């Protein structure tokens, strides 16, 4: 029995019935105080002034029906109501219950004496209603809190694994509405797990060994696509039911950035190795070309031998071009920077490429930038674009569409950057896209590595994209590829936009003719003996005097000793000492 003293408002126009009900509570020693109203008007007044815990109301009253005391909407009920009538009428009973009454009683002497039992039952049921309301409010509050987070949050039954609650982020990421998820278990979205493997994963929580666990897996969306996630899982209670609460982080971007960093480290290591090899190989080719050119200038050389030597120079020059590509990749080549307005530059380059590409490849330029200036080496940027367009050509042997797009992008602090090496600020964004064969996902991490190629033997050196990568990096930029097999490829190049305050002067030198000297003195600084000898021999034949140094320290000493007579210094950039 309820121990709290109830304040009951009894609305009854029959004084005998009211007295019988009052006596019933006294006989049962039921802890209650009863206020009596003979009509609706008095009932409204007492309800406002006495704040009752429960209403006992006769259906037929002098000024209306007792159900008029009930609120219009069930959810607005603030206290339990018992309706009484002198005549058993099922229709009245149905209307009373639908209107919000907790009980309906036909008045007889026996039922009036049993009123304390009816009140006890009504209060018990009202307690359940209040608990349900509180749980509903708590769930709504909990759901509002969850929907404000940026992570997926799942609540699922600890026994059946059926979803109980999924926040808005989770619903949107998975592509399911909550009404659908309630009929699904979490295994539906976990392609990496079977029932056995999932039970094994949950075992430490079930047996109390761990309070929470953390693991990585994949979740499957409604459309079948999967995405990597990191899950933090804990056993808890929700509405008196044992549940698992999972906080789920989509780690797609994190894994992408980690892969970018691994790729950068890998390419940096390869670039360092390639730079060393290319530097040595470049010296070897320089010696071959220089001595061959010296022999070419011999007067007693036959025409046949002269052509043979020209072939040697041509092939050695081709090898030197390959070395230049390797140096571009390793970011060891020397840049001649100046301000380039990219839109007209790309427009002219595309006109040139239109005459070079096959007729079945349609090339278009889309300029979405009003002005787009970068501080760059024109030759290198041209080489970068040519390599990308030729790469697109090779991906479309039967023809297709090649599009070059130019945009400007501004990334504010807090914005997600396309690449880890980029900084917030203003960038030129060049996109070279095609609708060709595309690039397989497993191949994409390797496409910028030197000598890596998916083309048939003899169709490419594997240095084109490596050179592009190096040129972009040397210009403090970033490059990314977006591609799927048979859906084409899009290469995104980001270069820092030129700030208005920066200005540069370009110096042009005519190198078409050999300039004969008049015994001017040249300080030649080169650590490789063969290269130094070849250069010295070539310059001596052009009537120059040579002062030779093998390292920086020796060069400084010779410069101090011969400063008045030195007319020119030719020096290697990287040397010991």
Coordinates of C-alpha atoms in Angstrom, one line a residue:
X1 CA 0.0 0.0 0.0
X2 CA 1.1 3.5 -0.7
X3 CA 2.6 5.1 2.5
X4 CA 2.6 8.7 1.2
X5 CA -0.5 10.7 2.3
X6 CA -2.5 11.2 -0.9
X7 CA -4.5 14.3 -1.6
X8 CA -7.6 13.1 -3.4
X9 CA -10.1 15.4 -5.1
X10 CA -13.5 13.7 -5.2
X11 CA -16.0 15.2 -7.7
X12 CA -19.4 13.7 -6.9
X13 CA -22.9 15.4 -6.8
X14 CA -24.4 12.6 -4.7
X15 CA -23.5 13.3 -1.0
X16 CA -24.3 9.7 0.1
X17 CA -21.9 8.3 -2.5
X18 CA -19.2 10.8 -1.4
X19 CA -19.7 9.8 2.2
X20 CA -19.5 6.1 1.4
X21 CA -16.2 6.6 -0.4
X22 CA -14.8 8.7 2.5
X23 CA -15.7 6.0 5.0
X24 CA -14.0 3.3 2.8
X25 CA -10.7 5.1 3.1
X26 CA -11.1 5.6 6.9
X27 CA -12.0 1.9 7.3
X28 CA -8.9 0.9 5.4
X29 CA -6.7 3.4 7.3
X30 CA -5.6 4.6 3.9
X31 CA -3.3 7.6 4.2
X32 CA -5.3 10.1 2.2
X33 CA -7.0 13.5 2.6
X34 CA -10.2 14.0 0.5
X35 CA -11.5 17.3 -0.8
X36 CA -15.1 17.2 -2.1
X37 CA -16.5 19.1 -5.1
X38 CA -20.2 18.6 -6.1
X39 CA -19.8 20.0 -9.6
X40 CA -17.3 20.8 -12.3
X41 CA -17.0 24.5 -11.4
X42 CA -16.1 23.7 -7.8
X43 CA -13.8 21.0 -9.1
X44 CA -11.8 23.4 -11.3
X45 CA -11.4 25.8 -8.4
X46 CA -10.2 23.1 -5.9
X47 CA -7.9 21.6 -8.5
X48 CA -6.1 24.9 -8.8
X49 CA -6.0 25.7 -5.1
X50 CA -5.3 22.3 -3.5
X51 CA -3.0 20.6 -6.1
X52 CA -4.5 17.0 -5.7
X53 CA -2.5 13.8 -6.4
X54 CA -5.5 12.0 -7.9
X55 CA -9.1 12.7 -9.1
X56 CA -12.1 10.5 -8.5
X57 CA -14.8 11.9 -10.8
X58 CA -18.5 11.0 -11.5
X59 CA -19.2 10.9 -15.2
X60 CA -22.6 12.7 -15.0
X61 CA -22.5 16.0 -13.1
X62 CA -25.0 18.8 -12.9
X63 CA -22.9 21.1 -15.1
X64 CA -21.3 18.7 -17.5
X65 CA -19.4 15.4 -17.9
X66 CA -16.5 14.4 -15.6
X67 CA -14.3 13.7 -18.6
X68 CA -14.1 17.5 -19.2
X69 CA -11.6 17.6 -16.4
X70 CA -9.2 15.5 -18.5
X71 CA -6.7 17.3 -20.7
X72 CA -7.2 17.3 -24.5
X73 CA -3.9 15.4 -25.1
X74 CA -2.8 12.3 -23.2
X75 CA 0.8 13.6 -23.0
X76 CA -0.5 16.6 -21.1
X77 CA -1.9 14.5 -18.2
X78 CA -0.4 15.7 -14.8
X79 CA -2.3 13.3 -12.4
X80 CA -4.3 10.1 -12.5
X81 CA -8.1 10.2 -12.9
X82 CA -10.7 7.5 -12.1
X83 CA -14.1 7.9 -13.7
X84 CA -17.3 6.6 -12.0
X85 CA -20.9 6.2 -13.4
X86 CA -24.1 4.9 -12.1
X87 CA -24.8 2.9 -15.2
X88 CA -22.6 0.3 -16.8
X89 CA -22.1 1.6 -20.4
X90 CA -19.2 0.2 -22.4
X91 CA -19.3 3.2 -24.8
X92 CA -18.8 5.6 -21.9
X93 CA -16.0 3.4 -20.5
X94 CA -14.2 3.4 -23.9
X95 CA -14.5 7.2 -24.2
X96 CA -13.3 7.7 -20.6
X97 CA -10.2 5.6 -21.1
X98 CA -9.5 7.1 -24.5
X99 CA -9.8 10.6 -22.9
X100 CA -7.0 9.7 -20.4
X101 CA -8.7 8.1 -17.4
X102 CA -6.7 5.4 -15.8
X103 CA -9.8 3.4 -14.6
X104 CA -13.5 3.3 -15.0
X105 CA -15.8 2.1 -12.2
X106 CA -19.6 1.3 -12.2
X107 CA -20.9 2.7 -8.9
X108 CA -22.3 0.0 -6.5
X109 CA -22.1 -0.1 -2.7
X110 CA -19.5 -2.7 -3.0
X111 CA -17.4 -0.9 -5.6
X112 CA -17.5 2.3 -3.6
X113 CA -16.2 0.5 -0.5
X114 CA -13.4 -1.0 -2.6
X115 CA -12.3 2.5 -3.8
X116 CA -9.0 2.4 -1.9
X117 CA -8.0 -0.7 -3.9
X118 CA -8.9 1.1 -7.1
X119 CA -6.9 4.1 -6.0
X120 CA -3.9 1.9 -5.1
X121 CA -4.0 0.3 -8.5
X122 CA -4.3 3.6 -10.3
X123 CA -1.4 5.1 -8.4
X124 CA 0.8 2.1 -9.2
X125 CA -0.1 2.4 -12.9
X126 CA 0.5 6.2 -12.8
X127 CA 4.0 5.5 -11.3
X128 CA 4.8 3.3 -14.3
X129 CA 3.6 6.1 -16.6
X130 CA 5.8 8.6 -14.9
X131 CA 8.8 6.2 -15.1
X132 CA 8.1 5.7 -18.8
X133 CA 7.9 9.4 -19.4
X134 CA 11.2 10.0 -17.5
X135 CA 12.9 7.3 -19.6
X136 CA 11.5 8.8 -22.7
X137 CA 12.7 12.3 -21.8
X138 CA 16.1 10.9 -20.8
X139 CA 16.3 9.0 -24.1
X140 CA 15.3 12.2 -26.0
X141 CA 17.9 14.2 -24.0
X142 CA 20.5 11.5 -24.6
X143 CA 19.7 11.4 -28.3
X144 CA 20.0 15.3 -28.6
X145 CA 23.4 15.1 -26.9
X146 CA 24.5 12.3 -29.2
X147 CA 23.4 14.1 -32.3
X148 CA 25.6 17.1 -31.4
X149 CA 28.8 14.9 -31.6
X150 CA 30.8 14.5 -34.8
X151 CA 31.3 10.8 -34.2
X152 CA 29.0 7.9 -34.7
X153 CA 27.5 6.5 -31.5
X154 CA 25.7 3.2 -31.3
X155 CA 23.8 1.6 -28.4
X156 CA 23.0 -2.0 -29.0
X157 CA 21.5 -4.8 -26.9
X158 CA 24.2 -6.8 -25.0
X159 CA 22.4 -10.1 -25.7
X160 CA 20.8 -9.8 -29.1
X161 CA 23.3 -7.2 -30.5
X162 CA 20.2 -5.4 -31.9
X163 CA 20.5 -1.6 -32.3
X164 CA 18.6 0.4 -29.7
X165 CA 19.9 3.8 -30.6
X166 CA 22.1 5.3 -33.3
X167 CA 22.8 9.0 -33.4
X168 CA 22.2 11.2 -36.5
X169 CA 25.8 11.1 -37.6
X170 CA 25.7 7.3 -37.6
X171 CA 22.5 7.1 -39.5
X172 CA 23.8 9.5 -42.2
X173 CA 27.1 7.7 -42.5
X174 CA 25.5 4.3 -42.8
X175 CA 22.6 5.4 -45.0
X176 CA 19.9 3.8 -42.7
X177 CA 17.0 5.5 -40.8
X178 CA 16.6 4.7 -37.1
X179 CA 13.4 2.9 -37.8
X180 CA 15.4 0.5 -40.1
X181 CA 18.3 0.1 -37.7
X182 CA 16.0 -1.0 -34.8
X183 CA 15.4 -4.2 -36.8
X184 CA 19.1 -4.9 -37.5
X185 CA 22.0 -6.3 -35.5
X186 CA 25.4 -4.7 -35.5
X187 CA 26.7 -7.6 -37.6
X188 CA 24.8 -6.2 -40.5
X189 CA 27.3 -3.3 -40.8
X190 CA 30.4 -5.3 -39.7
X191 CA 31.6 -7.2 -42.8
X192 CA 34.9 -8.1 -41.0
X193 CA 33.1 -10.1 -38.3
X194 CA 31.2 -13.3 -37.9
X195 CA 29.0 -14.0 -34.9
X196 CA 31.8 -16.1 -33.4
X197 CA 34.5 -13.6 -33.9
X198 CA 32.3 -10.8 -32.6
X199 CA 31.4 -12.8 -29.5
X200 CA 35.1 -13.4 -28.9
X201 CA 35.8 -9.7 -29.3
X202 CA 33.2 -8.9 -26.6
X203 CA 34.2 -11.6 -24.2
X204 CA 36.6 -9.4 -22.1
X205 CA 33.7 -7.0 -21.4
X206 CA 31.2 -9.8 -20.7
X207 CA 33.3 -11.6 -18.2
X208 CA 34.5 -8.4 -16.5
X209 CA 38.1 -8.6 -17.5
X210 CA 38.0 -5.2 -19.2
X211 CA 35.9 -2.1 -18.6
X212 CA 36.2 -1.0 -22.2
X213 CA 37.9 -2.2 -25.4
X214 CA 39.3 -0.4 -28.5
X215 CA 39.6 -2.0 -32.0
X216 CA 39.7 -1.0 -35.7
X217 CA 37.4 -2.6 -38.3
X218 CA 35.3 -1.6 -41.3
X219 CA 31.7 -0.6 -41.4
X220 CA 29.5 -1.2 -44.4
X221 CA 27.0 1.4 -45.7
X222 CA 23.6 0.7 -47.2
X223 CA 25.1 1.0 -50.7
X224 CA 27.7 -1.7 -50.0
X225 CA 30.7 0.7 -49.7
X226 CA 32.9 0.2 -46.7
X227 CA 34.9 2.7 -44.6
X228 CA 37.6 2.1 -41.9
X229 CA 36.6 2.9 -38.3
X230 CA 38.1 2.9 -34.8
X231 CA 35.7 1.7 -32.1
X232 CA 35.6 2.4 -28.4
X233 CA 33.2 -0.1 -26.7
X234 CA 31.9 -0.2 -23.2
X235 CA 29.2 -2.4 -21.4
X236 CA 26.5 -0.2 -19.8
X237 CA 22.8 0.0 -18.9
X238 CA 20.1 1.7 -20.9
X239 CA 16.5 1.7 -19.6
X240 CA 17.4 -1.2 -17.3
X241 CA 18.7 -3.2 -20.2
X242 CA 22.4 -4.3 -20.5
X243 CA 23.8 -2.6 -23.6
X244 CA 27.0 -1.9 -25.4
X245 CA 27.8 1.7 -26.1
X246 CA 30.1 2.2 -29.0
X247 CA 31.8 5.5 -30.0
X248 CA 32.9 5.1 -33.6
X249 CA 35.5 7.3 -35.3
X250 CA 35.6 7.3 -39.1
X251 CA 39.4 7.1 -39.7
X252 CA 39.4 7.3 -43.5
X253 CA 41.1 10.7 -43.5
X254 CA 43.6 9.7 -40.9
X255 CA 44.6 6.6 -42.7
X256 CA 44.8 8.6 -46.0
X257 CA 47.1 11.1 -44.3
X258 CA 49.2 8.3 -42.7
X259 CA 49.6 6.7 -46.2
X260 CA 50.5 10.1 -47.6
X261 CA 53.2 10.5 -45.0
X262 CA 54.5 7.0 -45.6
X263 CA 54.5 7.6 -49.3
X264 CA 56.4 10.9 -48.8
X265 CA 59.0 9.2 -46.6
X266 CA 59.4 6.4 -49.2
X267 CA 59.7 8.7 -52.1
X268 CA 62.1 10.9 -50.1
X269 CA 64.4 7.9 -49.5
X270 CA 64.2 6.8 -53.1
X271 CA 64.8 10.5 -54.2
X272 CA 67.9 10.7 -52.0
X273 CA 69.3 7.5 -53.5
X274 CA 68.3 8.6 -57.1
X275 CA 69.9 12.0 -56.5
X276 CA 73.3 10.4 -55.6
X277 CA 73.2 8.0 -58.6
X278 CA 72.0 10.7 -61.0
X279 CA 74.7 13.1 -59.9
X280 CA 77.5 10.5 -60.5
X281 CA 75.9 9.4 -63.8
X282 CA 75.5 13.0 -64.9
X283 CA 79.3 13.5 -64.4
X284 CA 80.0 10.4 -66.5
X285 CA 77.7 11.5 -69.3
X286 CA 79.1 15.1 -69.2
X287 CA 82.6 13.6 -69.7
X288 CA 81.4 11.5 -72.6
X289 CA 79.7 14.4 -74.3
X290 CA 82.5 16.9 -73.8
X291 CA 85.3 14.6 -75.1
X292 CA 83.1 13.5 -78.0
X293 CA 82.4 17.2 -79.0
X294 CA 86.2 17.9 -78.7
X295 CA 86.9 15.0 -81.1
X296 CA 84.1 16.2 -83.4
X297 CA 85.9 19.5 -83.9
X298 CA 89.0 17.7 -85.3
X299 CA 89.8 18.8 -88.8
X300 CA 91.1 15.4 -90.0
X301 CA 87.8 13.5 -89.1
X302 CA 86.0 11.7 -91.9
X303 CA 82.3 12.4 -92.5
X304 CA 81.4 8.9 -91.5
X305 CA 83.2 9.2 -88.2
X306 CA 81.7 12.6 -87.6
X307 CA 78.2 11.2 -88.0
X308 CA 79.1 8.3 -85.6
X309 CA 80.2 10.9 -83.1
X310 CA 77.1 12.9 -83.5
X311 CA 75.1 9.7 -82.8
X312 CA 77.1 9.3 -79.6
X313 CA 76.3 12.9 -78.5
X314 CA 72.6 12.4 -79.4
X315 CA 72.3 9.2 -77.3
X316 CA 74.4 10.6 -74.5
X317 CA 72.1 13.7 -74.5
X318 CA 69.1 11.4 -74.3
X319 CA 70.6 9.8 -71.3
X320 CA 71.3 13.2 -69.8
X321 CA 67.6 14.0 -70.3
X322 CA 66.7 10.9 -68.3
X323 CA 69.1 12.0 -65.6
X324 CA 67.4 15.4 -65.6
X325 CA 64.1 13.7 -64.9
X326 CA 65.6 11.8 -62.0
X327 CA 67.1 15.1 -60.7
X328 CA 63.6 16.7 -61.0
X329 CA 62.2 13.8 -59.0
X330 CA 64.8 14.1 -56.3
X331 CA 64.4 17.9 -56.3
X332 CA 68.0 18.4 -57.1
X333 CA 67.7 20.3 -60.3
X334 CA 68.2 24.1 -60.4
X335 CA 65.1 26.2 -60.9
X336 CA 64.9 29.5 -62.7
X337 CA 61.9 31.0 -61.1
X338 CA 59.8 34.0 -62.2
X339 CA 56.2 35.1 -62.0
X340 CA 53.8 33.1 -64.2
X341 CA 50.2 34.0 -64.9
X342 CA 48.9 30.4 -65.2
X343 CA 45.8 31.0 -67.2
X344 CA 47.4 32.3 -70.4
X345 CA 50.4 30.0 -69.9
X346 CA 48.2 26.9 -69.8
X347 CA 46.0 28.1 -72.6
X348 CA 49.0 28.4 -74.9
X349 CA 50.4 25.1 -73.8
X350 CA 47.1 23.4 -74.5
X351 CA 47.1 24.9 -78.1
X352 CA 50.5 23.4 -78.6
X353 CA 49.4 20.0 -77.2
X354 CA 46.3 20.0 -79.5
X355 CA 48.7 19.7 -82.5
X356 CA 50.6 16.9 -80.8
X357 CA 47.8 14.7 -79.4
X358 CA 45.9 12.3 -81.6
X359 CA 42.7 13.7 -83.2
X360 CA 40.5 11.3 -81.3
X361 CA 41.5 13.0 -78.0
X362 CA 39.5 16.1 -77.2
X363 CA 41.3 18.6 -75.0
X364 CA 39.5 21.4 -73.1
X365 CA 40.6 24.1 -70.8
X366 CA 38.4 25.3 -68.0
X367 CA 39.5 28.5 -66.3
X368 CA 37.7 29.1 -62.9
X369 CA 40.3 31.7 -61.7
X370 CA 40.2 35.4 -62.5
X371 CA 44.0 35.7 -61.8
X372 CA 46.4 33.0 -60.8
X373 CA 50.1 33.9 -60.4
X374 CA 52.8 31.5 -59.2
X375 CA 56.5 31.9 -58.6
X376 CA 57.8 29.0 -60.8
X377 CA 60.2 27.7 -63.4
X378 CA 58.4 28.0 -66.7
X379 CA 60.3 25.1 -68.3
X380 CA 59.6 22.8 -65.3
X381 CA 55.9 23.7 -65.1
X382 CA 55.6 23.1 -68.8
X383 CA 57.4 19.7 -68.5
X384 CA 55.0 18.8 -65.6
X385 CA 51.9 19.6 -67.7
X386 CA 53.2 17.8 -70.8
X387 CA 54.0 14.7 -68.8
X388 CA 50.5 14.6 -67.3
X389 CA 48.8 15.2 -70.6
X390 CA 50.9 12.5 -72.3
X391 CA 50.0 10.2 -69.4
X392 CA 46.3 10.9 -70.0
X393 CA 46.8 10.2 -73.7
X394 CA 48.3 6.8 -73.0
X395 CA 45.3 6.0 -70.7
X396 CA 42.9 6.6 -73.7
X397 CA 44.2 4.5 -76.6
X398 CA 40.8 4.7 -78.3
X399 CA 40.4 8.4 -77.7
X400 CA 38.5 10.4 -75.1
X401 CA 38.3 13.7 -73.2
X402 CA 41.2 15.4 -71.5
X403 CA 40.4 18.4 -69.4
X404 CA 42.7 20.9 -67.7
X405 CA 41.0 23.0 -65.0
X406 CA 42.5 26.0 -63.2
X407 CA 41.1 27.2 -59.9
X408 CA 42.3 29.2 -56.8
X409 CA 41.6 27.7 -53.4
X410 CA 41.8 29.4 -50.0
X411 CA 42.2 27.2 -46.9
X412 CA 41.4 28.9 -43.6
X413 CA 42.7 27.7 -40.2
X414 CA 40.5 24.8 -39.2
X415 CA 39.8 23.7 -42.9
X416 CA 40.8 20.2 -43.9
X417 CA 43.8 20.4 -46.2
X418 CA 44.1 18.2 -49.3
X419 CA 47.6 17.0 -48.3
X420 CA 49.6 16.9 -45.1
X421 CA 52.5 19.0 -46.5
X422 CA 50.2 21.9 -47.4
X423 CA 49.7 24.9 -45.1
X424 CA 46.7 27.2 -44.7
X425 CA 46.6 30.0 -47.2
X426 CA 45.9 30.6 -51.0
X427 CA 46.8 28.0 -53.6
X428 CA 46.6 27.6 -57.3
X429 CA 44.8 24.3 -58.1
X430 CA 45.4 22.6 -61.5
X431 CA 43.4 19.5 -62.4
X432 CA 44.4 17.3 -65.3
X433 CA 41.6 14.8 -65.8
X434 CA 40.7 12.2 -68.4
X435 CA 38.0 9.5 -68.9
X436 CA 40.5 6.7 -69.7
X437 CA 41.3 3.4 -68.1
X438 CA 42.0 4.7 -64.6
X439 CA 44.5 3.5 -62.1
X440 CA 43.9 0.5 -59.8
X441 CA 43.8 1.4 -56.1
X442 CA 46.7 -0.9 -55.2
X443 CA 48.9 0.7 -57.8
X444 CA 48.2 4.4 -56.8
X445 CA 50.7 4.5 -53.8
X446 CA 53.5 3.6 -56.3
X447 CA 52.8 5.8 -59.4
X448 CA 55.2 8.5 -58.4
X449 CA 58.1 6.2 -57.7
X450 CA 60.9 6.4 -60.4
X451 CA 60.9 3.6 -62.9
X452 CA 57.5 2.3 -61.8
X453 CA 55.2 1.9 -64.8
X454 CA 52.1 -0.1 -65.7
X455 CA 52.8 0.3 -69.5
X456 CA 54.1 -2.5 -71.7
X457 CA 57.8 -2.9 -72.0
X458 CA 59.3 -0.3 -74.3
X459 CA 56.3 2.1 -73.9
X460 CA 57.7 4.2 -71.1
X461 CA 60.6 4.8 -68.8
X462 CA 58.6 5.1 -65.6
X463 CA 60.0 8.5 -65.0
X464 CA 57.2 10.8 -66.2
X465 CA 55.1 10.9 -63.1
X466 CA 58.2 10.7 -60.9
X467 CA 59.4 13.9 -62.6
X468 CA 56.0 15.5 -62.1
X469 CA 56.1 14.7 -58.4
X470 CA 59.6 16.2 -58.0
X471 CA 58.7 19.4 -59.9
X472 CA 55.6 19.9 -57.8
X473 CA 57.6 19.3 -54.6
X474 CA 60.4 21.6 -55.7
X475 CA 57.8 24.3 -56.1
X476 CA 56.6 23.7 -52.5
X477 CA 53.4 22.2 -53.8
X478 CA 51.4 19.0 -53.4
X479 CA 50.0 16.5 -55.9
X480 CA 47.2 13.9 -55.4
X481 CA 45.5 11.5 -57.7
X482 CA 41.8 10.6 -57.7
X483 CA 41.1 7.5 -59.8
X484 CA 39.1 4.3 -60.2
X485 CA 39.6 1.6 -62.8
X486 CA 37.6 2.3 -66.0
X487 CA 36.5 5.7 -64.6
X488 CA 39.4 7.8 -65.6
X489 CA 41.9 9.7 -63.5
X490 CA 42.3 13.2 -62.1
X491 CA 45.6 14.6 -61.0
X492 CA 45.3 17.6 -58.6
X493 CA 48.3 19.9 -58.4
X494 CA 48.5 22.6 -55.7
X495 CA 51.0 25.4 -56.0
X496 CA 51.4 28.4 -53.6
X497 CA 49.8 31.5 -55.1
X498 CA 52.2 34.4 -55.6
X499 CA 51.8 37.3 -53.1
X500 CA 51.7 40.8 -54.7
X501 CA 54.7 42.0 -52.8
X502 CA 57.1 39.5 -54.3
X503 CA 59.0 40.5 -57.5
X504 CA 61.7 38.7 -59.4
X505 CA 64.1 39.6 -62.2
X506 CA 64.7 37.1 -65.0
X507 CA 68.1 37.1 -66.7
X508 CA 68.3 35.7 -70.2
X509 CA 71.6 34.3 -71.6
X510 CA 72.1 33.4 -75.3
X511 CA 73.8 30.0 -75.4
X512 CA 73.5 29.3 -79.1
X513 CA 77.1 30.1 -80.0
X514 CA 80.5 29.1 -78.5
X515 CA 82.3 32.2 -77.3
X516 CA 86.1 32.1 -78.1
X517 CA 88.2 33.6 -75.3
X518 CA 91.3 35.8 -75.3
X519 CA 93.3 34.1 -72.6
X520 CA 90.8 35.2 -69.8
X521 CA 91.4 33.3 -66.5
X522 CA 88.6 31.0 -65.3
X523 CA 88.6 29.4 -61.8
X524 CA 87.1 25.9 -62.4
X525 CA 85.9 24.2 -59.2
X526 CA 84.9 20.6 -59.6
X527 CA 85.5 17.6 -57.3
X528 CA 85.1 14.9 -60.0
X529 CA 88.5 14.6 -61.7
X530 CA 87.2 13.3 -65.1
X531 CA 84.6 16.0 -65.3
X532 CA 87.0 18.7 -64.4
X533 CA 89.6 17.5 -67.0
X534 CA 87.0 17.3 -69.7
X535 CA 85.7 20.8 -68.9
X536 CA 89.2 22.2 -68.7
X537 CA 90.2 20.7 -72.0
X538 CA 87.1 22.1 -73.7
X539 CA 87.7 25.6 -72.3
X540 CA 91.4 25.6 -73.2
X541 CA 90.5 24.8 -76.8
X542 CA 88.3 28.0 -76.7
X543 CA 91.4 30.0 -75.7
X544 CA 90.8 30.4 -71.9
X545 CA 93.3 30.0 -69.1
X546 CA 92.3 27.6 -66.3
X547 CA 92.9 27.6 -62.6
X548 CA 91.7 24.3 -61.2
X549 CA 90.4 23.6 -57.7
X550 CA 89.0 20.2 -56.4
X551 CA 87.0 21.5 -53.4
X552 CA 85.6 24.6 -51.9
X553 CA 88.4 25.2 -49.4
X554 CA 91.0 25.0 -52.2
X555 CA 88.9 27.3 -54.4
X556 CA 88.8 30.0 -51.7
X557 CA 92.6 29.8 -51.3
X558 CA 93.2 30.0 -55.0
X559 CA 90.7 32.9 -55.3
X560 CA 92.5 34.9 -52.7
X561 CA 95.9 34.2 -54.4
X562 CA 94.7 35.0 -57.9
X563 CA 91.9 37.5 -57.3
X564 CA 93.1 40.3 -59.6
X565 CA 93.5 38.0 -62.6
X566 CA 90.4 35.8 -62.3
X567 CA 87.7 36.8 -64.8
X568 CA 85.1 34.1 -64.2
X569 CA 84.3 31.3 -61.7
X570 CA 82.7 28.1 -62.8
X571 CA 81.8 25.9 -59.8
X572 CA 79.9 22.7 -59.0
X573 CA 77.1 23.4 -56.5
X574 CA 77.7 20.5 -54.1
X575 CA 81.3 19.5 -53.1
X576 CA 83.2 18.2 -50.2
X577 CA 84.8 20.8 -48.0

